[in-house]
Amino acid sequence: MMGPGYPDVWIIATFGFVFSHELAHEFTYADTDEESPWDVLSKSRFREQTRLLQQQYSAYRLMGVALNGVRTSSEDVADNTGVKLAFQAYKKLTAHQSATIEQMIQTHLNYTQDQLFFLAHAQLFCGVYKKEHVAEIISVASHSASPFRIIGPLQNLPEFSEAFKCPTDSYMNPKTKNTIW
């Protein structure tokens, strides 16, 4: 839990993500809604981008068990959208913050504010899986396994790679980034 003294960046990374994730569902549902305001081209592009995301997530393995990117695609779209929107909100809200705050965070925590944002986001999904339960969990879950709720969206977000200086074409900075919006 959070309390007094947590940096704004931490609060925005967590609550901003959850809010943006849930908001994103409204757009994923609009794709299947017959009365959707989306035109044919918009629906077609959304479906193609979702298909690419499904392929990305279906390639992930947790303890040897493959994820089902088709089953989890609505949540994966929301996860990718949520972290992207939360990061944009954080950048706007902190744009006029003094350099002193950035320097203080970096001095005391040895991270930049951008890095701290992504660490806070990742902490939301900390958890432990027991090997004997992984196959069952993956077969029924509507969300991707927790490690991939971190890895998937962050692999697709150039700002993450920039913050941590990930080499081009490395695991966390693939050349191909799947983005919905």
Short mmCIF file of C-alpha atoms in Angstrom, two decimals, residues 4-159:
data_model
loop_
_atom_site.label_atom_id
_atom_site.label_comp_id
_atom_site.label_asym_id
_atom_site.label_seq_id
_atom_site.Cartn_x
_atom_site.Cartn_y
_atom_site.Cartn_z
CA PRO A 4 2.39 9.75 2.89
CA GLY A 5 5.80 10.30 1.40
CA TYR A 6 5.37 8.27 -1.77
CA PRO A 7 6.53 10.26 -4.80
CA ASP A 8 3.84 11.49 -7.18
CA VAL A 9 5.41 9.40 -9.93
CA TRP A 10 4.67 6.22 -7.94
CA ILE A 11 1.05 7.17 -7.39
CA ILE A 12 0.50 8.10 -11.04
CA ALA A 13 2.18 4.89 -12.23
CA THR A 14 -0.12 2.70 -10.16
CA PHE A 15 -3.48 4.45 -9.94
CA GLY A 16 -3.04 6.01 -13.38
CA PHE A 17 -2.44 2.59 -14.86
CA VAL A 18 -5.50 1.01 -13.22
CA PHE A 19 -7.75 3.88 -14.30
CA SER A 20 -6.38 3.89 -17.87
CA HIS A 21 -6.57 0.09 -18.12
CA GLU A 22 -10.27 0.13 -17.23
CA LEU A 23 -10.95 3.06 -19.56
CA ALA A 24 -9.27 1.16 -22.41
CA HIS A 25 -11.85 -1.62 -22.09
CA GLU A 26 -14.49 0.76 -23.39
CA PHE A 27 -12.58 0.95 -26.66
CA THR A 28 -11.98 -2.79 -26.93
CA TYR A 29 -15.70 -3.40 -26.44
CA ALA A 30 -16.52 -0.80 -29.11
CA ASP A 31 -14.85 -3.07 -31.66
CA THR A 32 -17.51 -5.74 -31.18
CA ASP A 33 -20.48 -3.44 -30.60
CA GLU A 34 -22.84 -3.29 -33.58
CA GLU A 35 -23.72 0.31 -32.72
CA SER A 36 -20.08 1.33 -32.41
CA PRO A 37 -19.11 4.75 -33.76
CA TRP A 38 -16.00 3.18 -35.31
CA ASP A 39 -15.86 3.12 -39.10
CA VAL A 40 -14.92 -0.03 -41.01
CA LEU A 41 -11.30 1.06 -41.52
CA SER A 42 -10.81 1.83 -37.81
CA LYS A 43 -12.22 -1.56 -36.82
CA SER A 44 -10.02 -3.29 -39.38
CA ARG A 45 -6.85 -1.55 -38.13
CA PHE A 46 -7.73 -2.26 -34.51
CA ARG A 47 -8.29 -5.95 -35.29
CA GLU A 48 -4.96 -6.20 -37.15
CA GLN A 49 -3.05 -4.56 -34.30
CA THR A 50 -4.85 -6.82 -31.82
CA ARG A 51 -3.91 -9.88 -33.91
CA LEU A 52 -0.23 -8.87 -33.71
CA LEU A 53 -0.54 -8.43 -29.95
CA GLN A 54 -2.16 -11.88 -29.72
CA GLN A 55 0.84 -13.37 -31.54
CA GLN A 56 3.25 -11.59 -29.21
CA TYR A 57 1.52 -12.89 -26.08
CA SER A 58 1.01 -16.40 -27.46
CA ALA A 59 4.80 -16.65 -27.86
CA TYR A 60 5.37 -16.13 -24.12
CA ARG A 61 5.98 -19.11 -21.85
CA LEU A 62 5.70 -19.32 -18.09
CA MET A 63 7.51 -22.35 -16.69
CA GLY A 64 7.16 -23.99 -20.10
CA VAL A 65 3.44 -23.30 -20.48
CA ALA A 66 2.37 -21.13 -23.42
CA LEU A 67 0.06 -18.20 -22.85
CA ASN A 68 -3.11 -17.95 -24.94
CA GLY A 69 -2.90 -14.49 -26.49
CA VAL A 70 -6.29 -14.84 -28.13
CA ARG A 71 -8.10 -15.48 -24.86
CA THR A 72 -6.29 -12.68 -23.03
CA SER A 73 -6.25 -10.13 -25.87
CA SER A 74 -8.85 -7.76 -24.41
CA GLU A 75 -6.86 -7.53 -21.17
CA ASP A 76 -3.54 -7.32 -23.03
CA VAL A 77 -4.83 -4.39 -25.09
CA ALA A 78 -5.99 -2.72 -21.87
CA ASP A 79 -2.62 -3.37 -20.17
CA ASN A 80 -0.66 -1.92 -23.10
CA THR A 81 -3.00 1.06 -23.33
CA GLY A 82 -3.07 1.57 -19.57
CA VAL A 83 0.68 1.88 -19.06
CA LYS A 84 1.03 4.08 -22.15
CA LEU A 85 -1.70 6.50 -21.02
CA ALA A 86 -0.47 6.53 -17.42
CA PHE A 87 3.06 7.36 -18.60
CA GLN A 88 1.75 10.19 -20.78
CA ALA A 89 -0.26 11.55 -17.85
CA TYR A 90 2.78 11.35 -15.57
CA LYS A 91 4.91 13.27 -18.09
CA LYS A 92 2.27 16.00 -18.41
CA LEU A 93 1.73 16.29 -14.67
CA THR A 94 5.44 16.47 -13.88
CA ALA A 95 6.51 18.62 -16.85
CA HIS A 96 6.77 21.73 -14.70
CA GLN A 97 8.29 20.05 -11.68
CA SER A 98 11.58 21.46 -10.57
CA ALA A 99 14.81 19.71 -11.46
CA THR A 100 15.46 19.53 -7.72
CA ILE A 101 12.82 16.81 -7.29
CA GLU A 102 14.33 14.72 -10.11
CA GLN A 103 17.79 15.18 -8.63
CA MET A 104 16.58 14.26 -5.13
CA ILE A 105 14.93 11.06 -6.37
CA GLN A 106 17.97 10.07 -8.37
CA THR A 107 20.35 10.81 -5.48
CA HIS A 108 18.38 8.95 -2.81
CA LEU A 109 16.97 6.11 -4.88
CA ASN A 110 19.54 5.87 -7.66
CA TYR A 111 16.77 5.90 -10.29
CA THR A 112 15.40 8.58 -12.57
CA GLN A 113 11.72 9.50 -12.23
CA ASP A 114 10.99 7.69 -15.51
CA GLN A 115 12.67 4.54 -14.21
CA LEU A 116 10.76 4.88 -10.95
CA PHE A 117 7.51 5.09 -12.91
CA PHE A 118 8.20 1.74 -14.57
CA LEU A 119 9.31 0.12 -11.30
CA ALA A 120 6.08 1.24 -9.64
CA HIS A 121 4.09 -0.13 -12.56
CA ALA A 122 5.88 -3.49 -12.36
CA GLN A 123 5.32 -3.77 -8.62
CA LEU A 124 1.57 -3.94 -9.24
CA PHE A 125 2.07 -7.41 -10.69
CA CYS A 126 4.51 -8.95 -8.23
CA GLY A 127 3.52 -12.49 -7.43
CA VAL A 128 4.59 -16.09 -7.19
CA TYR A 129 3.46 -19.04 -9.30
CA LYS A 130 3.80 -22.66 -8.30
CA LYS A 131 4.81 -24.87 -11.20
CA GLU A 132 2.07 -27.40 -10.46
CA HIS A 133 -0.62 -24.72 -10.88
CA VAL A 134 0.69 -22.77 -13.87
CA ALA A 135 -1.05 -24.77 -16.62
CA GLU A 136 -4.42 -24.57 -14.87
CA ILE A 137 -4.11 -20.85 -14.15
CA ILE A 138 -3.12 -20.03 -17.73
CA SER A 139 -5.91 -22.18 -19.17
CA VAL A 140 -8.68 -20.26 -17.38
CA ALA A 141 -7.31 -16.76 -16.74
CA SER A 142 -8.65 -13.79 -18.66
CA HIS A 143 -5.44 -11.86 -17.90
CA SER A 144 -1.97 -12.86 -19.02
CA ALA A 145 0.31 -14.24 -16.31
CA SER A 146 1.63 -11.41 -14.14
CA PRO A 147 5.21 -11.37 -15.46
CA PHE A 148 3.86 -10.75 -18.95
CA ARG A 149 1.54 -7.98 -17.80
CA ILE A 150 4.84 -6.23 -17.12
CA ILE A 151 7.05 -7.52 -19.92
CA GLY A 152 4.57 -7.29 -22.81
CA PRO A 153 3.52 -3.65 -22.46
CA LEU A 154 7.03 -2.48 -21.56
CA GLN A 155 8.56 -4.23 -24.58
CA ASN A 156 6.10 -2.25 -26.70
CA LEU A 157 6.81 1.11 -25.07
CA PRO A 158 9.81 3.03 -26.48
CA GLU A 159 9.88 5.25 -23.37
#
